[in-house]
Structures are given as C-alpha cells and as structure tokens.
Amino acid sequence: MNASIFPNSDLYETGYCVMFVRAISPTEALSRIPYAKSDVVDLGRSELEAIKALGSEVDQDDVPGVDFDDLESSGILDSSGPLLRSGSHAAWTFIVEPEGPFLAREEVLIAVSRGTSALLAQMSETAAAWISYAEDGEILSSFDPLFPDSDYGKQPAALEDLTGYRKAIDSGERADAYENSLRQIQESLECAMPPAVDSVRLPSVRVPDGY
C-alpha cells in the first residue's frame, strides 16, 4: 500500500491485518471481538511490537511511559495470542493487528460489523493479500484482488457498486491489484486514513486464545 495511506507495508514490514468499522468507538470495536480479551491498555506501535517480541520478559525500559503495573495486571503480557490496537479517523474506527491473521477470521468480521459496516484488508509478509467487506453481520464480498472474479461473499456486486474497485484493478498493473483496489475502496467509503493515525498510543488488547 502506498506509504501516504494507512495501512502500508512501511509501517508493518512483516504484514498486517486491518479492519475499518463505521461509526463506533475504538473501545466498542474491540469489545465486539467474540473472544476473551485482556483489559485495555493504551500502547504505541513500537510498545506493542516490543511486547509482541518479548512477551512476559518485557520490562519497564522496553515500554517507557507506560504504567507497568497496569500493563502487568491487564493480561496483555500473559499469552502469545494476537495483540490489537484500535483508533479512529473521521467517521471510521480501525483495528490493526501486526502480521495477522486473527482479524481475518469470518466470525470476527461478522461480529464487529453487526449494525454497521466493516472493511478488512490483509497483507502477508509474502505479499499475499485479501479484502473483505461486511454489512450488519453479513460478509458481502471476500476476495483476493489478483482474482477478483472469485468472490466468496454473499453479494459480491455490492462492494463494486459502492466503490467501482474493479476498474481500479483493470486499469493498473496486475502486481498492483491490491494497492489499487484497496485505495479505491477506502476513498469511496471515506475510510482512507493518513499514517499518523497509527503513530500515537491507542487502546490495545491481547486475545489469549486467538491463535
């Protein structure tokens, strides 16, 4: 993804999974995830990466500025499950998971999108990509941008009608299908975000049984 738009591979070199959800708060978005979760702690991207790498071995020097007692009691250090951060921009909230692929689970997208709409974008370290779109607990579109004709959603035409992403794929190079389609979708849905949205401390949770 172009570095001027969030998400992009400059921020998450080993891949990412990001969900955009319309008109709910970051803490509400995290609470909708249908798994047991740790308490919420505000973390920056580098702090979350340190915890992800070190787990229970992390110490105060690795996360300066974070209340370490709160961190220890929250449950965030207790497991190797996925770590998620959530923030907002304009009318949309995002949840980001370094590497993935927990957020890409159908049951997560279904649960978070109830009563609203949600877009999921996944890019692996090997550049394998996937895009899904859901409304009110129903996955309408779910596809690999390299093969947009193979859409596993219940109403594949819905996302195309909203965004015209197929033209963005067809008018560019095949290798750029993910970047071109995701940018078109984000701009059409008005959930395009600057990278700065991910540069501050944001509500974060651990999902102990997520993997």
PDB file of C-alpha atoms in Angstrom:
ATOM      1  CA  MET A   1       0.000   0.000   0.000  1.00  0.00           C
ATOM      2  CA  ASN A   2       1.245   3.488  -0.768  1.00  0.00           C
ATOM      3  CA  ALA A   3       3.092   4.937   2.231  1.00  0.00           C
ATOM      4  CA  SER A   4       0.861   8.033   2.236  1.00  0.00           C
ATOM      5  CA  ILE A   5      -2.160   5.950   3.275  1.00  0.00           C
ATOM      6  CA  PHE A   6      -2.762   3.724   6.284  1.00  0.00           C
ATOM      7  CA  PRO A   7      -2.251   0.755   6.234  1.00  0.00           C
ATOM      8  CA  ASN A   8       1.011   0.269   4.366  1.00  0.00           C
ATOM      9  CA  SER A   9       3.967  -2.078   4.364  1.00  0.00           C
ATOM     10  CA  ASP A  10       6.377   0.635   5.510  1.00  0.00           C
ATOM     11  CA  LEU A  11       4.616   0.588   8.880  1.00  0.00           C
ATOM     12  CA  TYR A  12       4.226  -3.203   9.022  1.00  0.00           C
ATOM     13  CA  GLU A  13       7.069  -4.830   7.116  1.00  0.00           C
ATOM     14  CA  THR A  14       6.048  -8.365   8.109  1.00  0.00           C
ATOM     15  CA  GLY A  15       2.430  -7.879   7.089  1.00  0.00           C
ATOM     16  CA  TYR A  16      -0.747  -6.686   8.764  1.00  0.00           C
ATOM     17  CA  CYS A  17      -4.462  -7.174   9.083  1.00  0.00           C
ATOM     18  CA  VAL A  18      -6.622  -4.047   9.470  1.00  0.00           C
ATOM     19  CA  MET A  19     -10.364  -3.753   9.973  1.00  0.00           C
ATOM     20  CA  PHE A  20     -12.189  -0.464   9.397  1.00  0.00           C
ATOM     21  CA  VAL A  21     -15.577  -0.109  11.114  1.00  0.00           C
ATOM     22  CA  ARG A  22     -18.047   2.712  10.574  1.00  0.00           C
ATOM     23  CA  ALA A  23     -19.489   4.856  13.370  1.00  0.00           C
ATOM     24  CA  ILE A  24     -18.446   3.030  16.526  1.00  0.00           C
ATOM     25  CA  SER A  25     -15.702   3.898  19.011  1.00  0.00           C
ATOM     26  CA  PRO A  26     -12.343   2.082  19.249  1.00  0.00           C
ATOM     27  CA  THR A  27     -13.193   0.508  22.598  1.00  0.00           C
ATOM     28  CA  GLU A  28     -16.598  -0.600  21.292  1.00  0.00           C
ATOM     29  CA  ALA A  29     -14.937  -2.144  18.242  1.00  0.00           C
ATOM     30  CA  LEU A  30     -12.519  -4.101  20.444  1.00  0.00           C
ATOM     31  CA  SER A  31     -15.327  -5.210  22.760  1.00  0.00           C
ATOM     32  CA  ARG A  32     -17.235  -6.760  19.835  1.00  0.00           C
ATOM     33  CA  ILE A  33     -14.474  -9.266  19.089  1.00  0.00           C
ATOM     34  CA  PRO A  34     -16.065 -12.609  20.053  1.00  0.00           C
ATOM     35  CA  TYR A  35     -13.193 -13.943  22.178  1.00  0.00           C
ATOM     36  CA  ALA A  36     -11.983 -13.437  25.733  1.00  0.00           C
ATOM     37  CA  LYS A  37      -9.645 -10.449  25.870  1.00  0.00           C
ATOM     38  CA  SER A  38      -7.237  -8.750  28.227  1.00  0.00           C
ATOM     39  CA  ASP A  39      -8.035  -5.394  29.791  1.00  0.00           C
ATOM     40  CA  VAL A  40      -7.498  -2.375  27.554  1.00  0.00           C
ATOM     41  CA  VAL A  41      -4.156  -0.542  27.824  1.00  0.00           C
ATOM     42  CA  ASP A  42      -3.050   2.392  25.656  1.00  0.00           C
ATOM     43  CA  LEU A  43       0.037   1.408  23.637  1.00  0.00           C
ATOM     44  CA  GLY A  44       2.045   2.857  20.788  1.00  0.00           C
ATOM     45  CA  ARG A  45       3.044   0.737  17.809  1.00  0.00           C
ATOM     46  CA  SER A  46       6.652   0.336  18.990  1.00  0.00           C
ATOM     47  CA  GLU A  47       5.496  -0.595  22.501  1.00  0.00           C
ATOM     48  CA  LEU A  48       3.126  -3.208  21.148  1.00  0.00           C
ATOM     49  CA  GLU A  49       5.908  -4.618  18.964  1.00  0.00           C
ATOM     50  CA  ALA A  50       8.197  -4.864  21.998  1.00  0.00           C
ATOM     51  CA  ILE A  51       5.532  -6.744  23.953  1.00  0.00           C
ATOM     52  CA  LYS A  52       4.841  -8.979  20.971  1.00  0.00           C
ATOM     53  CA  ALA A  53       8.522  -9.864  20.676  1.00  0.00           C
ATOM     54  CA  LEU A  54       9.356 -10.203  24.375  1.00  0.00           C
ATOM     55  CA  GLY A  55       6.079 -11.300  25.981  1.00  0.00           C
ATOM     56  CA  SER A  56       6.404 -11.726  29.731  1.00  0.00           C
ATOM     57  CA  GLU A  57      10.120 -10.856  29.501  1.00  0.00           C
ATOM     58  CA  VAL A  58       9.358  -7.224  28.680  1.00  0.00           C
ATOM     59  CA  ASP A  59      10.356  -4.689  31.330  1.00  0.00           C
ATOM     60  CA  GLN A  60       9.767  -1.020  32.043  1.00  0.00           C
ATOM     61  CA  ASP A  61      12.746   0.062  29.930  1.00  0.00           C
ATOM     62  CA  ASP A  62      11.148  -1.556  26.867  1.00  0.00           C
ATOM     63  CA  VAL A  63       7.914   0.434  27.254  1.00  0.00           C
ATOM     64  CA  PRO A  64       8.864   3.809  28.791  1.00  0.00           C
ATOM     65  CA  GLY A  65       5.895   5.965  29.639  1.00  0.00           C
ATOM     66  CA  VAL A  66       3.513   3.043  30.112  1.00  0.00           C
ATOM     67  CA  ASP A  67       2.269   2.305  33.636  1.00  0.00           C
ATOM     68  CA  PHE A  68       3.967  -1.051  34.100  1.00  0.00           C
ATOM     69  CA  ASP A  69       1.720  -2.143  36.973  1.00  0.00           C
ATOM     70  CA  ASP A  70      -1.324  -1.624  34.752  1.00  0.00           C
ATOM     71  CA  LEU A  71       0.412  -3.482  31.942  1.00  0.00           C
ATOM     72  CA  GLU A  72       1.203  -6.481  34.147  1.00  0.00           C
ATOM     73  CA  SER A  73      -2.298  -6.640  35.640  1.00  0.00           C
ATOM     74  CA  SER A  74      -4.093  -6.188  32.306  1.00  0.00           C
ATOM     75  CA  GLY A  75      -3.351  -9.655  30.927  1.00  0.00           C
ATOM     76  CA  ILE A  76      -1.584  -8.279  27.859  1.00  0.00           C
ATOM     77  CA  LEU A  77       1.675  -9.996  28.885  1.00  0.00           C
ATOM     78  CA  ASP A  78       0.076 -13.348  29.707  1.00  0.00           C
ATOM     79  CA  SER A  79      -0.089 -15.103  26.344  1.00  0.00           C
ATOM     80  CA  SER A  80       1.225 -15.325  22.807  1.00  0.00           C
ATOM     81  CA  GLY A  81      -2.154 -14.615  21.202  1.00  0.00           C
ATOM     82  CA  PRO A  82      -2.714 -11.651  18.850  1.00  0.00           C
ATOM     83  CA  LEU A  83      -2.220  -8.081  20.007  1.00  0.00           C
ATOM     84  CA  LEU A  84      -4.625  -5.485  18.618  1.00  0.00           C
ATOM     85  CA  ARG A  85      -4.684  -1.675  18.639  1.00  0.00           C
ATOM     86  CA  SER A  86      -7.682   0.453  17.764  1.00  0.00           C
ATOM     87  CA  GLY A  87      -8.029   4.116  16.819  1.00  0.00           C
ATOM     88  CA  SER A  88     -10.279   6.361  14.771  1.00  0.00           C
ATOM     89  CA  HIS A  89     -10.290   8.929  11.999  1.00  0.00           C
ATOM     90  CA  ALA A  90     -13.306  10.897  10.791  1.00  0.00           C
ATOM     91  CA  ALA A  91     -16.340   8.559  10.807  1.00  0.00           C
ATOM     92  CA  TRP A  92     -14.363   5.304  10.942  1.00  0.00           C
ATOM     93  CA  THR A  93     -12.567   3.259  13.574  1.00  0.00           C
ATOM     94  CA  PHE A  94      -9.740   0.885  12.738  1.00  0.00           C
ATOM     95  CA  ILE A  95      -8.345  -2.192  14.452  1.00  0.00           C
ATOM     96  CA  VAL A  96      -4.838  -3.191  13.410  1.00  0.00           C
ATOM     97  CA  GLU A  97      -3.049  -6.488  14.011  1.00  0.00           C
ATOM     98  CA  PRO A  98       0.636  -6.779  13.102  1.00  0.00           C
ATOM     99  CA  GLU A  99       1.155  -9.734  10.733  1.00  0.00           C
ATOM    100  CA  GLY A 100      -2.347 -11.196  11.216  1.00  0.00           C
ATOM    101  CA  PRO A 101      -4.307 -13.340  10.509  1.00  0.00           C
ATOM    102  CA  PHE A 102      -6.652 -13.332  13.517  1.00  0.00           C
ATOM    103  CA  LEU A 103      -8.735 -10.339  12.407  1.00  0.00           C
ATOM    104  CA  ALA A 104      -9.360 -12.043   9.050  1.00  0.00           C
ATOM    105  CA  ARG A 105     -11.477 -14.752  10.680  1.00  0.00           C
ATOM    106  CA  GLU A 106     -15.033 -14.668   9.388  1.00  0.00           C
ATOM    107  CA  GLU A 107     -16.565 -14.793  12.853  1.00  0.00           C
ATOM    108  CA  VAL A 108     -14.629 -11.671  13.873  1.00  0.00           C
ATOM    109  CA  LEU A 109     -15.732  -9.659  10.833  1.00  0.00           C
ATOM    110  CA  ILE A 110     -19.313 -10.823  11.282  1.00  0.00           C
ATOM    111  CA  ALA A 111     -19.411  -9.861  14.964  1.00  0.00           C
ATOM    112  CA  VAL A 112     -17.737  -6.460  14.605  1.00  0.00           C
ATOM    113  CA  SER A 113     -19.878  -5.424  11.615  1.00  0.00           C
ATOM    114  CA  ARG A 114     -23.272  -6.011  13.254  1.00  0.00           C
ATOM    115  CA  GLY A 115     -25.374  -2.875  12.994  1.00  0.00           C
ATOM    116  CA  THR A 116     -22.773  -1.141  10.845  1.00  0.00           C
ATOM    117  CA  SER A 117     -20.324  -1.843   8.012  1.00  0.00           C
ATOM    118  CA  ALA A 118     -16.735  -3.052   8.076  1.00  0.00           C
ATOM    119  CA  LEU A 119     -13.859  -3.411   5.628  1.00  0.00           C
ATOM    120  CA  LEU A 120     -10.996  -5.844   6.176  1.00  0.00           C
ATOM    121  CA  ALA A 121      -7.598  -5.618   4.453  1.00  0.00           C
ATOM    122  CA  GLN A 122      -4.903  -8.251   4.908  1.00  0.00           C
ATOM    123  CA  MET A 123      -1.364  -8.308   3.547  1.00  0.00           C
ATOM    124  CA  SER A 124       1.049 -11.104   4.484  1.00  0.00           C
ATOM    125  CA  GLU A 125       4.843 -10.905   4.637  1.00  0.00           C
ATOM    126  CA  THR A 126       4.907 -12.791   1.321  1.00  0.00           C
ATOM    127  CA  ALA A 127       2.584 -10.165  -0.265  1.00  0.00           C
ATOM    128  CA  ALA A 128      -0.471 -12.460  -0.328  1.00  0.00           C
ATOM    129  CA  ALA A 129      -3.484 -10.176   0.073  1.00  0.00           C
ATOM    130  CA  TRP A 130      -7.200 -10.371   0.820  1.00  0.00           C
ATOM    131  CA  ILE A 131     -10.068  -7.883   1.065  1.00  0.00           C
ATOM    132  CA  SER A 132     -13.470  -8.458   2.692  1.00  0.00           C
ATOM    133  CA  TYR A 133     -16.487  -6.220   3.211  1.00  0.00           C
ATOM    134  CA  ALA A 134     -19.422  -6.820   5.558  1.00  0.00           C
ATOM    135  CA  GLU A 135     -22.654  -5.093   6.498  1.00  0.00           C
ATOM    136  CA  ASP A 136     -24.732  -5.878   9.589  1.00  0.00           C
ATOM    137  CA  GLY A 137     -23.095  -9.229  10.273  1.00  0.00           C
ATOM    138  CA  GLU A 138     -23.108 -10.460   6.674  1.00  0.00           C
ATOM    139  CA  ILE A 139     -19.975 -10.785   4.559  1.00  0.00           C
ATOM    140  CA  LEU A 140     -20.979  -9.381   1.183  1.00  0.00           C
ATOM    141  CA  SER A 141     -17.609  -9.522  -0.565  1.00  0.00           C
ATOM    142  CA  SER A 142     -14.425 -11.505   0.124  1.00  0.00           C
ATOM    143  CA  PHE A 143     -11.693 -11.907  -2.469  1.00  0.00           C
ATOM    144  CA  ASP A 144      -8.041 -11.941  -3.485  1.00  0.00           C
ATOM    145  CA  PRO A 145      -7.511  -8.788  -5.595  1.00  0.00           C
ATOM    146  CA  LEU A 146      -5.420 -10.825  -8.041  1.00  0.00           C
ATOM    147  CA  PHE A 147      -8.501 -12.950  -8.738  1.00  0.00           C
ATOM    148  CA  PRO A 148     -11.479 -10.607  -8.258  1.00  0.00           C
ATOM    149  CA  ASP A 149     -13.839 -12.872 -10.204  1.00  0.00           C
ATOM    150  CA  SER A 150     -13.558 -15.442  -7.397  1.00  0.00           C
ATOM    151  CA  ASP A 151     -15.504 -13.621  -4.701  1.00  0.00           C
ATOM    152  CA  TYR A 152     -16.731 -15.692  -1.751  1.00  0.00           C
ATOM    153  CA  GLY A 153     -19.137 -13.109  -0.339  1.00  0.00           C
ATOM    154  CA  LYS A 154     -22.918 -13.354  -0.358  1.00  0.00           C
ATOM    155  CA  GLN A 155     -23.432 -10.291  -2.575  1.00  0.00           C
ATOM    156  CA  PRO A 156     -20.186  -9.700  -4.489  1.00  0.00           C
ATOM    157  CA  ALA A 157     -21.649  -6.896  -6.584  1.00  0.00           C
ATOM    158  CA  ALA A 158     -22.396  -4.771  -3.502  1.00  0.00           C
ATOM    159  CA  LEU A 159     -18.823  -3.580  -2.918  1.00  0.00           C
ATOM    160  CA  GLU A 160     -18.252  -2.990  -6.634  1.00  0.00           C
ATOM    161  CA  ASP A 161     -21.439  -0.905  -6.821  1.00  0.00           C
ATOM    162  CA  LEU A 162     -20.311   1.171  -3.824  1.00  0.00           C
ATOM    163  CA  THR A 163     -16.721   1.712  -4.891  1.00  0.00           C
ATOM    164  CA  GLY A 164     -16.003   0.739  -8.515  1.00  0.00           C
ATOM    165  CA  TYR A 165     -12.850  -1.066  -7.405  1.00  0.00           C
ATOM    166  CA  ARG A 166     -12.850  -3.397 -10.441  1.00  0.00           C
ATOM    167  CA  LYS A 167     -11.992  -0.502 -12.751  1.00  0.00           C
ATOM    168  CA  ALA A 168      -9.064   0.361 -10.475  1.00  0.00           C
ATOM    169  CA  ILE A 169      -7.788  -3.213 -10.816  1.00  0.00           C
ATOM    170  CA  ASP A 170      -8.330  -3.412 -14.578  1.00  0.00           C
ATOM    171  CA  SER A 171      -6.666  -0.067 -15.301  1.00  0.00           C
ATOM    172  CA  GLY A 172      -3.424  -0.860 -13.446  1.00  0.00           C
ATOM    173  CA  GLU A 173      -0.678  -3.457 -13.406  1.00  0.00           C
ATOM    174  CA  ARG A 174      -1.657  -6.878 -12.072  1.00  0.00           C
ATOM    175  CA  ALA A 175       1.057  -6.657  -9.427  1.00  0.00           C
ATOM    176  CA  ASP A 176      -0.615  -3.508  -8.078  1.00  0.00           C
ATOM    177  CA  ALA A 177      -4.123  -5.010  -7.861  1.00  0.00           C
ATOM    178  CA  TYR A 178      -4.250  -4.976  -4.052  1.00  0.00           C
ATOM    179  CA  GLU A 179      -2.933  -1.444  -3.641  1.00  0.00           C
ATOM    180  CA  ASN A 180      -5.103  -0.019  -6.416  1.00  0.00           C
ATOM    181  CA  SER A 181      -8.308  -1.742  -5.325  1.00  0.00           C
ATOM    182  CA  LEU A 182      -7.866  -1.007  -1.620  1.00  0.00           C
ATOM    183  CA  ARG A 183      -7.123   2.659  -2.268  1.00  0.00           C
ATOM    184  CA  GLN A 184     -10.223   2.955  -4.467  1.00  0.00           C
ATOM    185  CA  ILE A 185     -12.365   1.198  -1.855  1.00  0.00           C
ATOM    186  CA  GLN A 186     -11.053   3.301   1.026  1.00  0.00           C
ATOM    187  CA  GLU A 187     -11.519   6.562  -0.835  1.00  0.00           C
ATOM    188  CA  SER A 188     -15.039   5.625  -1.969  1.00  0.00           C
ATOM    189  CA  LEU A 189     -16.127   4.526   1.509  1.00  0.00           C
ATOM    190  CA  GLU A 190     -14.371   7.586   3.006  1.00  0.00           C
ATOM    191  CA  CYS A 191     -12.226   5.475   5.303  1.00  0.00           C
ATOM    192  CA  ALA A 192      -8.882   6.476   3.771  1.00  0.00           C
ATOM    193  CA  MET A 193      -6.576   7.473   6.619  1.00  0.00           C
ATOM    194  CA  PRO A 194      -3.162   9.124   6.956  1.00  0.00           C
ATOM    195  CA  PRO A 195      -0.378   7.040   8.559  1.00  0.00           C
ATOM    196  CA  ALA A 196      -0.344   9.472  11.512  1.00  0.00           C
ATOM    197  CA  VAL A 197      -3.480   7.788  12.913  1.00  0.00           C
ATOM    198  CA  ASP A 198      -1.234   4.874  13.931  1.00  0.00           C
ATOM    199  CA  SER A 199       1.578   6.958  15.421  1.00  0.00           C
ATOM    200  CA  VAL A 200       0.114   7.594  18.892  1.00  0.00           C
ATOM    201  CA  ARG A 201      -0.815   5.430  21.854  1.00  0.00           C
ATOM    202  CA  LEU A 202      -4.108   3.668  21.195  1.00  0.00           C
ATOM    203  CA  PRO A 203      -6.427   1.320  23.130  1.00  0.00           C
ATOM    204  CA  SER A 204      -4.872  -2.143  22.884  1.00  0.00           C
ATOM    205  CA  VAL A 205      -5.827  -5.685  23.921  1.00  0.00           C
ATOM    206  CA  ARG A 206      -4.460  -9.215  23.842  1.00  0.00           C
ATOM    207  CA  VAL A 207      -6.650 -12.106  22.644  1.00  0.00           C
ATOM    208  CA  PRO A 208      -5.161 -15.074  24.523  1.00  0.00           C
ATOM    209  CA  ASP A 209      -6.961 -17.824  22.601  1.00  0.00           C
ATOM    210  CA  GLY A 210      -6.895 -16.120  19.214  1.00  0.00           C
ATOM    211  CA  TYR A 211      -4.432 -18.472  17.526  1.00  0.00           C
TER     212      TYR A 211
END
